[in-house]
Coordinates of C-alpha atoms in Angstrom, one line a residue:
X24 CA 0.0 0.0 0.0
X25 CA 1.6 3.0 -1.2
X26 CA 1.3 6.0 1.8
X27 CA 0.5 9.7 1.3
X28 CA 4.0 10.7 1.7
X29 CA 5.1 8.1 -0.8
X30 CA 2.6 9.4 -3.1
X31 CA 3.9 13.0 -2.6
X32 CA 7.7 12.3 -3.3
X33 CA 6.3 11.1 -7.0
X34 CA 7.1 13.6 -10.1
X35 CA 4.5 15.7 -10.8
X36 CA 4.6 14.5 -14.9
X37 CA 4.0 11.0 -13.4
X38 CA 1.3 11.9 -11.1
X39 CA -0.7 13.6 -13.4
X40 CA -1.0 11.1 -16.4
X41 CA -1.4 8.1 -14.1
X42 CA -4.5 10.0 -12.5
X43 CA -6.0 11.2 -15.8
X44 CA -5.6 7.3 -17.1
X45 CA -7.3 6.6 -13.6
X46 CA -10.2 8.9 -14.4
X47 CA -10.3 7.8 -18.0
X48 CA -10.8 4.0 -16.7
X49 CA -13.2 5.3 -14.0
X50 CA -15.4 6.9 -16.5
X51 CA -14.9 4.5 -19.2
X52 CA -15.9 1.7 -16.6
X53 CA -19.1 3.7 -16.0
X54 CA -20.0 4.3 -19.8
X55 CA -19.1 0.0 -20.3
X56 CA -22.0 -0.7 -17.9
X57 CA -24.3 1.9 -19.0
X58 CA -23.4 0.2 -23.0
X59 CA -24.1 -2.9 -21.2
X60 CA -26.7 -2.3 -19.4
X61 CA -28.7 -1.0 -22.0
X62 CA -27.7 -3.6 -24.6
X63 CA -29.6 -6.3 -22.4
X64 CA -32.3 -4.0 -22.1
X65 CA -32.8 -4.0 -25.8
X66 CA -32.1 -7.8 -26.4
X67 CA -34.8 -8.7 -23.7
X68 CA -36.9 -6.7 -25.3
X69 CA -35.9 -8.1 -28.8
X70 CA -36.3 -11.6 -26.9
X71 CA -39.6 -10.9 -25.6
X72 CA -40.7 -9.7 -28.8
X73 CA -39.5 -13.0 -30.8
X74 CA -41.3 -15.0 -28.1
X75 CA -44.1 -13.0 -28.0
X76 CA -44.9 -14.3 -31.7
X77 CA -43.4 -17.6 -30.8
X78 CA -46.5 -17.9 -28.1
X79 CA -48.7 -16.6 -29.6
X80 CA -48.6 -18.4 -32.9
X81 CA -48.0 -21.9 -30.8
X82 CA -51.0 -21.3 -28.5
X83 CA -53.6 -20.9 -31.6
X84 CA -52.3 -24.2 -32.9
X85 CA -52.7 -26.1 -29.8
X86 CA -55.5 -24.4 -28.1
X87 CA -58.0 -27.5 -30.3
X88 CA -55.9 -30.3 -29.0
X89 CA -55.5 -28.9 -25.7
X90 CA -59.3 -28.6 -25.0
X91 CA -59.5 -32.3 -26.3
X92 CA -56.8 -33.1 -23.9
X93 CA -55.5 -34.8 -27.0
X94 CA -51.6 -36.1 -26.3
X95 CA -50.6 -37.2 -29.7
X96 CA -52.0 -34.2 -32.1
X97 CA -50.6 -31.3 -29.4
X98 CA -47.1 -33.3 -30.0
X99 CA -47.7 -33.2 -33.5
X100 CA -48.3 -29.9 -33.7
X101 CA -45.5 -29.0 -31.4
X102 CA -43.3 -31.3 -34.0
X103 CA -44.7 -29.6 -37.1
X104 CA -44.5 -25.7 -35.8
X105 CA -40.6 -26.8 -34.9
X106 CA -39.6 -26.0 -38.3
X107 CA -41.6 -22.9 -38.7
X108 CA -40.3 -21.3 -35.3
X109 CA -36.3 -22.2 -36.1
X110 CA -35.3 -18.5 -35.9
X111 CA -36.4 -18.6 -32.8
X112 CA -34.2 -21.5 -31.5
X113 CA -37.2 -23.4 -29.2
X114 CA -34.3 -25.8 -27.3
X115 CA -37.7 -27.6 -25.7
X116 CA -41.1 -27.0 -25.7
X117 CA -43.4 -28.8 -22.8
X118 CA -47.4 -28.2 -22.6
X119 CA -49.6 -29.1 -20.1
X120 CA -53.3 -29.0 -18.9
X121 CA -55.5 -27.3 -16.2
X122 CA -54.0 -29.9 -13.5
X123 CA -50.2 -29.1 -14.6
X124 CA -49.9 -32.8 -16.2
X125 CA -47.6 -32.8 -19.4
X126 CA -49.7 -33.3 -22.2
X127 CA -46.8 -33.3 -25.1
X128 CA -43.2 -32.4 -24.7
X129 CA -40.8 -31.6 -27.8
X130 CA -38.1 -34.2 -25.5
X131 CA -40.5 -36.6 -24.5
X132 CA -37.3 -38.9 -22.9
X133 CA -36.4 -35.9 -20.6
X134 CA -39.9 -34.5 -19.5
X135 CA -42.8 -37.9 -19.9
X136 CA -46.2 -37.2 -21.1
X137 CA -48.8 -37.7 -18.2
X138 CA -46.2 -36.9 -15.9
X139 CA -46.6 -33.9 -13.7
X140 CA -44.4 -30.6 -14.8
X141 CA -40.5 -30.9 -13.0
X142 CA -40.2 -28.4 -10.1
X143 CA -37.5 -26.1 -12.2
X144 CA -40.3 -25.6 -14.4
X145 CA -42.5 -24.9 -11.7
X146 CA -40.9 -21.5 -10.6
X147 CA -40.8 -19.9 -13.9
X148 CA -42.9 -16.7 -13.9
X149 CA -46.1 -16.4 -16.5
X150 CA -45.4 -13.6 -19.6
X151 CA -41.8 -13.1 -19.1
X152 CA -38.7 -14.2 -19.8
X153 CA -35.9 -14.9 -17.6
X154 CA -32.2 -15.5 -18.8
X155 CA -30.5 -18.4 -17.4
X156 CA -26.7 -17.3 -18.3
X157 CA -25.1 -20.4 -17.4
X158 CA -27.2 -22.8 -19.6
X159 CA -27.2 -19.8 -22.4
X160 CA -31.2 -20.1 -22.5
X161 CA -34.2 -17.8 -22.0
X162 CA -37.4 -19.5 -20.6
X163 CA -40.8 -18.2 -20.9
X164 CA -44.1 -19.5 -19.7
X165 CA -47.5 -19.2 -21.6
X166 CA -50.9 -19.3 -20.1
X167 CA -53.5 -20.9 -22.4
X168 CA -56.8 -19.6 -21.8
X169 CA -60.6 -20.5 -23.1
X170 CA -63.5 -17.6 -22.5
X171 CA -61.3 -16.5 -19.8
X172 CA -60.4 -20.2 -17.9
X173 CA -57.2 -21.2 -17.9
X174 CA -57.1 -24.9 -19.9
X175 CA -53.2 -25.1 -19.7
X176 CA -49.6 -23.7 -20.7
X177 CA -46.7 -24.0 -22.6
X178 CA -43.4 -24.2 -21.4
X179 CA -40.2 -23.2 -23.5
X180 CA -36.7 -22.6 -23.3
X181 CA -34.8 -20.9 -26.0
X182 CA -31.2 -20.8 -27.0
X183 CA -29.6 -17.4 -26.8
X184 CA -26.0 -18.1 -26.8
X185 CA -25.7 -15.8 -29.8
X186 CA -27.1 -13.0 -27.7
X187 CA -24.8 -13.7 -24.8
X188 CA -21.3 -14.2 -27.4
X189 CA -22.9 -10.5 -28.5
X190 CA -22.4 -8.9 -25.5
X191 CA -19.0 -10.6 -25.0
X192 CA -18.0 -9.0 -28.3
X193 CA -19.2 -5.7 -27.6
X194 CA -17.7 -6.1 -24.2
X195 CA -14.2 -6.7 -25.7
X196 CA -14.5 -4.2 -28.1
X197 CA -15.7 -1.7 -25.2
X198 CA -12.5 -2.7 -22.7
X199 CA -10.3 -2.7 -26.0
X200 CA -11.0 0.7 -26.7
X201 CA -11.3 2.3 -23.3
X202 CA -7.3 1.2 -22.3
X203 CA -6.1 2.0 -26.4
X204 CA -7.9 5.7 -25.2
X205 CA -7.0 5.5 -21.7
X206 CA -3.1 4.6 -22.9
X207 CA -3.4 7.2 -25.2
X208 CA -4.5 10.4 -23.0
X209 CA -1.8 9.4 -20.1
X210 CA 0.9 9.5 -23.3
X211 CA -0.7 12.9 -24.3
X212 CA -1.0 13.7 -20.9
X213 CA 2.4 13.0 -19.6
X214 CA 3.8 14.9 -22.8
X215 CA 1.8 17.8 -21.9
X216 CA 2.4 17.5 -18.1
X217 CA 6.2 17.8 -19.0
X218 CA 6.0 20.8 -21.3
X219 CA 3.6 22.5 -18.3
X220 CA 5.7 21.6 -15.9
X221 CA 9.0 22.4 -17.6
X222 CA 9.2 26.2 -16.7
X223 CA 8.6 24.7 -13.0
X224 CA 11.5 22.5 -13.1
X225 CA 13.6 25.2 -14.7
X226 CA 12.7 27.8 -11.9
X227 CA 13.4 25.0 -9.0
X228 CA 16.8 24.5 -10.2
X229 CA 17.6 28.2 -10.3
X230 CA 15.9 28.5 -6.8
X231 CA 18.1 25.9 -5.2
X232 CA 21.1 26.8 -6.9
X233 CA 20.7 29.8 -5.3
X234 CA 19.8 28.6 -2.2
X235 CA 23.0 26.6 -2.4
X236 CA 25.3 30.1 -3.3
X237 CA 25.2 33.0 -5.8
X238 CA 21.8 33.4 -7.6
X239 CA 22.1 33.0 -11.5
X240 CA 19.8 35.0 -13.9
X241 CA 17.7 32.8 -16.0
X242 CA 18.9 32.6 -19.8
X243 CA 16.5 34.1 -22.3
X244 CA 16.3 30.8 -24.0
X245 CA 14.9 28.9 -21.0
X246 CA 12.1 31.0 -21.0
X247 CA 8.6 29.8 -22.0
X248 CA 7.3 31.0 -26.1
X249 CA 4.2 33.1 -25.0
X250 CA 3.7 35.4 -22.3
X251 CA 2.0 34.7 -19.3
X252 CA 2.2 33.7 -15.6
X253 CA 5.0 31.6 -16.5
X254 CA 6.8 34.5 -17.9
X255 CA 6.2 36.6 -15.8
X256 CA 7.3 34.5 -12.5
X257 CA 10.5 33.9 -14.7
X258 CA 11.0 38.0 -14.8
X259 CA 10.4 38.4 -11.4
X260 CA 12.7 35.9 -10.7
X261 CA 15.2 37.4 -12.8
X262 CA 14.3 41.0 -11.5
X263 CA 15.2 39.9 -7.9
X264 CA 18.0 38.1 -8.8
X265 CA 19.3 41.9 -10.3
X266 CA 18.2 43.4 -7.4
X267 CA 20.2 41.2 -4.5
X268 CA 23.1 41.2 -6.9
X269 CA 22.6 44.8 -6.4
X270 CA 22.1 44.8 -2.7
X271 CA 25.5 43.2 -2.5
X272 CA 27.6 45.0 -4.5
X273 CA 26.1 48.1 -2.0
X274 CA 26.4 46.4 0.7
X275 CA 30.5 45.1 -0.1
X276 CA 31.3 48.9 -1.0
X277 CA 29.5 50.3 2.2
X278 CA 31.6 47.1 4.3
X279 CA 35.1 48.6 2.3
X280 CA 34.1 52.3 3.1
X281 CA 33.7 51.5 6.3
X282 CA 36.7 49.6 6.5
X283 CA 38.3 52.5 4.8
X284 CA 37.2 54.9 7.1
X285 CA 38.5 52.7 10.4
X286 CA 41.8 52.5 8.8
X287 CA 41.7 56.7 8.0
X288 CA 41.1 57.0 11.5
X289 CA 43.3 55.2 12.7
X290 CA 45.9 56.0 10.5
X291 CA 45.5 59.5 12.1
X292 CA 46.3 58.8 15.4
X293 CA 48.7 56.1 14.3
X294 CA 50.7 59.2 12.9
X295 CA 50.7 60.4 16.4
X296 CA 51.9 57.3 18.0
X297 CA 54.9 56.8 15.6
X298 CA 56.0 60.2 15.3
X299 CA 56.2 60.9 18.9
X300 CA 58.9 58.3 19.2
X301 CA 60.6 59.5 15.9
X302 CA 61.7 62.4 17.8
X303 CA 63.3 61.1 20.7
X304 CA 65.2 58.7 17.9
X305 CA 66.0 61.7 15.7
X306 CA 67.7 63.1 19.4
X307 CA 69.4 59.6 19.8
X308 CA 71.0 60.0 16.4
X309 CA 72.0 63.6 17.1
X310 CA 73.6 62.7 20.6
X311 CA 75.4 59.7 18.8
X312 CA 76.8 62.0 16.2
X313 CA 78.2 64.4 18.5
X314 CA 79.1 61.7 21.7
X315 CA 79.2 58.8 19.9
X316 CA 82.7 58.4 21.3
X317 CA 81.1 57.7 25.0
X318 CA 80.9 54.0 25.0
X319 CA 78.3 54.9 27.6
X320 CA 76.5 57.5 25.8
X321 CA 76.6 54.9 22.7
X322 CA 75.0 51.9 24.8
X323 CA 72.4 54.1 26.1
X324 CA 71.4 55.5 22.6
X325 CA 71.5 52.2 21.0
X326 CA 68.9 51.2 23.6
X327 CA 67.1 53.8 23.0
X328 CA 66.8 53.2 19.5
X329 CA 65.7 49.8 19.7
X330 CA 62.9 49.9 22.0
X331 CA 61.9 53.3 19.8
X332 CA 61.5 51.2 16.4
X333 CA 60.3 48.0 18.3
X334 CA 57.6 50.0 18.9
X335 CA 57.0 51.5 15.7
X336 CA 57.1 47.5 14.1
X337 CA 54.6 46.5 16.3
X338 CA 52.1 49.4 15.6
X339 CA 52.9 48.6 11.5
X340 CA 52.8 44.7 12.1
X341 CA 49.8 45.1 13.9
X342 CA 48.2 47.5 11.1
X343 CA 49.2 45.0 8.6
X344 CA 47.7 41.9 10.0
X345 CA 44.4 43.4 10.4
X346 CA 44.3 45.1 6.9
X347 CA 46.7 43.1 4.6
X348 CA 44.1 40.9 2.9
X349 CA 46.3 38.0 2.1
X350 CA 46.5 37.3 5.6
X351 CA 42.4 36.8 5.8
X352 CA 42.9 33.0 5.7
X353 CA 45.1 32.6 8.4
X354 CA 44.3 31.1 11.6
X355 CA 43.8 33.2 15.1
X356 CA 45.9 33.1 17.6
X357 CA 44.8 34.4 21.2
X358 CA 47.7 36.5 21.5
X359 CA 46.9 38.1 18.3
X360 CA 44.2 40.3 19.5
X361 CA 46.6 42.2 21.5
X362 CA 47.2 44.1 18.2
X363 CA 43.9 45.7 18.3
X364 CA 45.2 47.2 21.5
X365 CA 47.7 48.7 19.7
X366 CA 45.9 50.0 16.8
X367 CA 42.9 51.4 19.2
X368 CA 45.7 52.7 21.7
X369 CA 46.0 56.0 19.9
X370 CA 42.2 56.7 19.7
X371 CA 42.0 55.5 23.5
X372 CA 44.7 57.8 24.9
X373 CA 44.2 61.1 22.3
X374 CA 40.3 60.9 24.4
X375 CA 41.7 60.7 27.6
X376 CA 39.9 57.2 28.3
X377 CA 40.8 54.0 30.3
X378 CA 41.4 50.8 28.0
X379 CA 41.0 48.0 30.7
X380 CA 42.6 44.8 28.9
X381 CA 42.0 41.6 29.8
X382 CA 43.4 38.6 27.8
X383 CA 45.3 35.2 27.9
X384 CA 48.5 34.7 26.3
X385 CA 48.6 31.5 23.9
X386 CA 50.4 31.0 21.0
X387 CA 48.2 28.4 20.0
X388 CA 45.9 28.6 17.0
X389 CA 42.2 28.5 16.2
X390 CA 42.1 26.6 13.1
X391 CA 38.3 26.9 13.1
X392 CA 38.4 31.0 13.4
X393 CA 40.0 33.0 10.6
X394 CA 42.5 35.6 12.0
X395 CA 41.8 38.6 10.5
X396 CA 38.1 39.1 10.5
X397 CA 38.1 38.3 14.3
X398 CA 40.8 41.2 14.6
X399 CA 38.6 43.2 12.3
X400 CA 35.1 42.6 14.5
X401 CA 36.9 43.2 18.0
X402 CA 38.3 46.5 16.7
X403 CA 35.2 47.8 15.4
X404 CA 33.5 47.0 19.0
X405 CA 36.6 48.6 20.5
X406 CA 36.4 51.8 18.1
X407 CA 32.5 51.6 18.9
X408 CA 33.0 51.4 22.7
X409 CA 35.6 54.0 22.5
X410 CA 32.9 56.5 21.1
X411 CA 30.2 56.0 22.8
X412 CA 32.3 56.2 26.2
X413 CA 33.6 59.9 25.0
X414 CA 36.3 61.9 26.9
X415 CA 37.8 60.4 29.9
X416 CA 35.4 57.6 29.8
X417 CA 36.6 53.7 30.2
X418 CA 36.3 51.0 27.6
X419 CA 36.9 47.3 29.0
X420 CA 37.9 44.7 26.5
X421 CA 38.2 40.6 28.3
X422 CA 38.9 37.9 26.4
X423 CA 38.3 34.2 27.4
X424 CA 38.9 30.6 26.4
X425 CA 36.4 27.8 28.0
X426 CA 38.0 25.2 30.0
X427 CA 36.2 22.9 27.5
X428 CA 38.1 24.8 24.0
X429 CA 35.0 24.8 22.9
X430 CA 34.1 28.8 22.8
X431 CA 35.9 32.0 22.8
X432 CA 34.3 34.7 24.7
X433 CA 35.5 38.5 23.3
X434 CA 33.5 41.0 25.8
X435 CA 33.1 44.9 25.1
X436 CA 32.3 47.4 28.0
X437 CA 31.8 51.2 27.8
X438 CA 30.9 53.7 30.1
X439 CA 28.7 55.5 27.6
X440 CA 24.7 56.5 27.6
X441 CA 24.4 52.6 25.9
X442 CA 23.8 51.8 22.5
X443 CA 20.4 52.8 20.5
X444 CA 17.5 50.6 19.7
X445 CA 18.5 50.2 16.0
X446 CA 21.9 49.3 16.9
X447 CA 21.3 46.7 19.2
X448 CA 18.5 45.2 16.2
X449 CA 21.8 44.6 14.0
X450 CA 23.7 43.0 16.6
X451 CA 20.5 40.9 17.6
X452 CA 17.4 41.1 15.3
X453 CA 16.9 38.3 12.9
X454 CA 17.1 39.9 9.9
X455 CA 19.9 42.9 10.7
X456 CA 19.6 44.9 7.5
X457 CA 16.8 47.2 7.9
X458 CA 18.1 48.2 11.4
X459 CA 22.0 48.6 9.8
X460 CA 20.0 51.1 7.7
X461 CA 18.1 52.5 10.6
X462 CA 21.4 53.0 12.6
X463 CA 24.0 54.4 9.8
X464 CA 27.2 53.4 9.5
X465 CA 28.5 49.7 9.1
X466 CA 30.6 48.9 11.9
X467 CA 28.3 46.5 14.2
X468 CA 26.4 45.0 11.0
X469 CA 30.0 43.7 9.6
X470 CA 30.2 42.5 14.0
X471 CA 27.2 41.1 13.4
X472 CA 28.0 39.5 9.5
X473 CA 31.0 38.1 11.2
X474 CA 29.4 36.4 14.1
X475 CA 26.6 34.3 11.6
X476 CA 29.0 33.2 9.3
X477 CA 30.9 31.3 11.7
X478 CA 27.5 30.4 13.9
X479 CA 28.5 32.2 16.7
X480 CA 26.0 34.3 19.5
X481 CA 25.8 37.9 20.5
X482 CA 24.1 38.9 23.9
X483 CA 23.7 42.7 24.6
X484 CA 23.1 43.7 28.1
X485 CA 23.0 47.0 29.9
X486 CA 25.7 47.8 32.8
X487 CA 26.0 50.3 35.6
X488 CA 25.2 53.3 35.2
X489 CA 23.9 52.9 31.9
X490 CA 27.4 50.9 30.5
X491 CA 27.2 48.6 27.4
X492 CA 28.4 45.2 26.9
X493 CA 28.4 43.3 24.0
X494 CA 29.8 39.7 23.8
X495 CA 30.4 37.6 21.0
X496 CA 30.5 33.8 21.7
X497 CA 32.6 32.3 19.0
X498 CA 32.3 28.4 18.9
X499 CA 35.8 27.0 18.1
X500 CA 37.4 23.6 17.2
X501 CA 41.3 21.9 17.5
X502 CA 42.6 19.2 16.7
X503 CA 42.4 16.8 18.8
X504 CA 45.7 16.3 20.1
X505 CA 45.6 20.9 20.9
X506 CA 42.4 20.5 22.9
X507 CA 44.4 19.8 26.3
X508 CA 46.6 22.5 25.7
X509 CA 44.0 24.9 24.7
X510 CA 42.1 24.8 27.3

């Protein structure tokens, strides 16, 4: 027994020819027995008809002998009249008197005369004929009556195997037919089913291809001849297609601008960072010029030098890793996001805030977390934090493994009034984009981009004294020999 769900999973262009032959079988079952029906109608009536004159032309001839009660001449009769009634096909023919005795009988060995009439012959109805399809015969029974007295009756059986091979003929032909037409409509209707259901198919592979990654326009040439729904799905479908491509494209240059603008800022106060150690180098190489001699002198410039352009190739390194772009792919390490410190340093110290910095050294890598957009999201919260906390505010940044290695925690605090209603929506709502626009600017939507491509969690939550903080749960994965170690 085939079940609903079973029935469901089955194409569409098989579904719908098997149920029009079904319907065509249906109704041509109904329109067989109706042919049927009415056939036998019209040969009982036919029948009845024949018999009719059969009876009636038999009871004038024997209504004489019958009075008389005379045995030989009603068999002779019923011999002579034989002959005359062969079109008829009389298969026996048994009269009897008043008192039900058989007076003649065309079989005289199978029904006696004098005996009384068998008991089959008993139940057969007056004036009508009944069919007895498994002996092929018809059997009527006769009255004979005399100034309104009935004197006797004639019993006959008739052979009407032709009638019966009839309606096994037209029964054939009828069953013939209706699966040549029934085998012929699912074939046309399978045909048409897969040229209907075509432009379907067509717009269900696009669908999940785009389900699957970039939605693809559909080709002019896969589009259906004539205009109508069919085309007009497929334009829509197309028009939408322009329209996300569209949305993207915006969205990726509003993501780089914002990116841009992060860097310019930065950059700014970068300038500020490296050039206030440039001077005190520049004084190194002055005092080495004109004491150079000193090995004291010498060893204390030298120092200074070093620790003066160590700190410059951090700020750079750090710049680089977060912005070089063929370092997206590599894997984060923990100590890593130190270097936002450094890049947000500048911006934290030219507004006179406190950067409270709480992380765990470990040179070990994520595999499952790519380095640089991790850097990027963290120093977009930290560049947030920093402006919402404004001058001489505090901005707390704590990172945290679980004992497990299963999560990284990265958790942003500010001081500030707390973050609007639109901008905790991109951080939290289900669908981010309408509150990114809302909000302006791009900074927590790319946070927020970041955290559902790698199936993380963001909880938002209001602090003391009206303080935000914003954590990102990040779920993480080693190898299986690092998770010890990680954790």
């Amino acid at each position: 027994m085939i079940s609903l769900d079973q029935l469901r999973r089955i194409p569409l262009t098989v579904r719908a020819p098997v149920m029009v032959a079904t319907l065509m079988i249906v109704v041509s079952a109904i329109i067989s027995e109706r042919v049927l029906s009415r056939l036998q109608e019209m040969q009982e009536q036919q029948l009845s008809r024949v018999v009719g004159t059969y009876f009636d032309g038999l009871s004038t001839a024997l209504m004489p002998a019958v009075l008389r009660q005379d045995t030989w001449e009603t068999y002779d009769i019923l011999d002579r009249t034989r002959s005359l009634f062969r079109s008829v096909s009389p298969v026996d023919t048994v009269v009897t008197d008043r008192d039900r005795r058989v007076l003649a009988s065309s079989d005289p060995r199978k029904v006696p005369v004098l005996s009384q009439l068998p008991a089959e012959y008993e139940i057969r109805q007056p004036e009508r004929i009944q069919i007895e399809a498994d002996t092929h015969t018809g059997v009527g029974v006769r009255p004979l009556l005399y100034q309104g007295k009935t004197i006797g009756a004639i019993h006959a059986s008739f052979d009407i195997s032709h009638l019966l091979a009839e309606r096994r003929q037209v029964l054939q032909t009828l069953l013939a037919t209706n699966a040549g037409l029934a085998a012929v409509f699912a074939i046309i209707g399978y045909a048409l089913a897969r040229k209907m259901v075509k432009p379907v198919t067509v717009l269900s592979e696009h669908m999940r291809t785009a389900a699957a990654g970039t939605p693809h326009l559909i080709p002019d040439d896969q589009f259906p001849h004539r205009n109508g729904e069919f085309a007009d799905l497929f334009h829509g479908y197309n028009g939408l297609v322009e329209a996300e491509r569209e949305r993207t494209n915006l969205v990726q240059r509003l993501a780089d601008e914002e990116k841009l603008t992060s860097l310019g800022r930065l950059a700014s106060s970068m300038a500020h960072e490296i050039n206030n150690p440039l001077g005190g180098l520049f004084n190194c190489i002055d005092t080495l010029k004109q004491h150079g001699s000193n090995e004291k002198v010498r060893r204390t410039s030298l120092s200074l030098l070093e620790r003066g352009l160590s700190g410059i190739r951090d700020v750079v390194q750090a710049a680089l890793a977060t912005y070089r772009p063929e370092r997206s792919q590599r894997p984060l390490l923990l100590q890593d996001l130190d270097d936002v410190r450094l890049l947000a340093g500048p911006v934290v110290t030219g507004r006179r805030q406190i950067l409270n910095w709480s992380s765990l050294p470990n040179e070990t890598p994520i595999h499952s977390l790519p380095g640089s957009t991790v850097r990027q999201a963290l120093l977009n919260l930290v560049l947030n934090a920093s402006a919402a906390a404004g001058n001489e505010g505090t901005v707390s940044v704590e990172v945290l493994l679980e004992e497990s290695g299963s999560e990284l925690t990265l958790s942003v605090a500010d001081t500030g009034p707390g973050l609007s209603k639109a901008a905790v929506d991109v951080l939290t709502a289900a669908d981010p984009w309408p509150a990114a626009q809302a909000a302006g600017g791009l900074g927590l939507w790319m946070v927020r981009r970041m955290v559902d491509d790698l199936g993380g969690r963001i909880n938002v939550r209001g602090g003391d004294g009206g303080a935000t903080v914003v954590k990102l749960r990040l779920p993480i994965s080693y190898p299986r020999e690092e998770v010890g170690h990680a954790a």
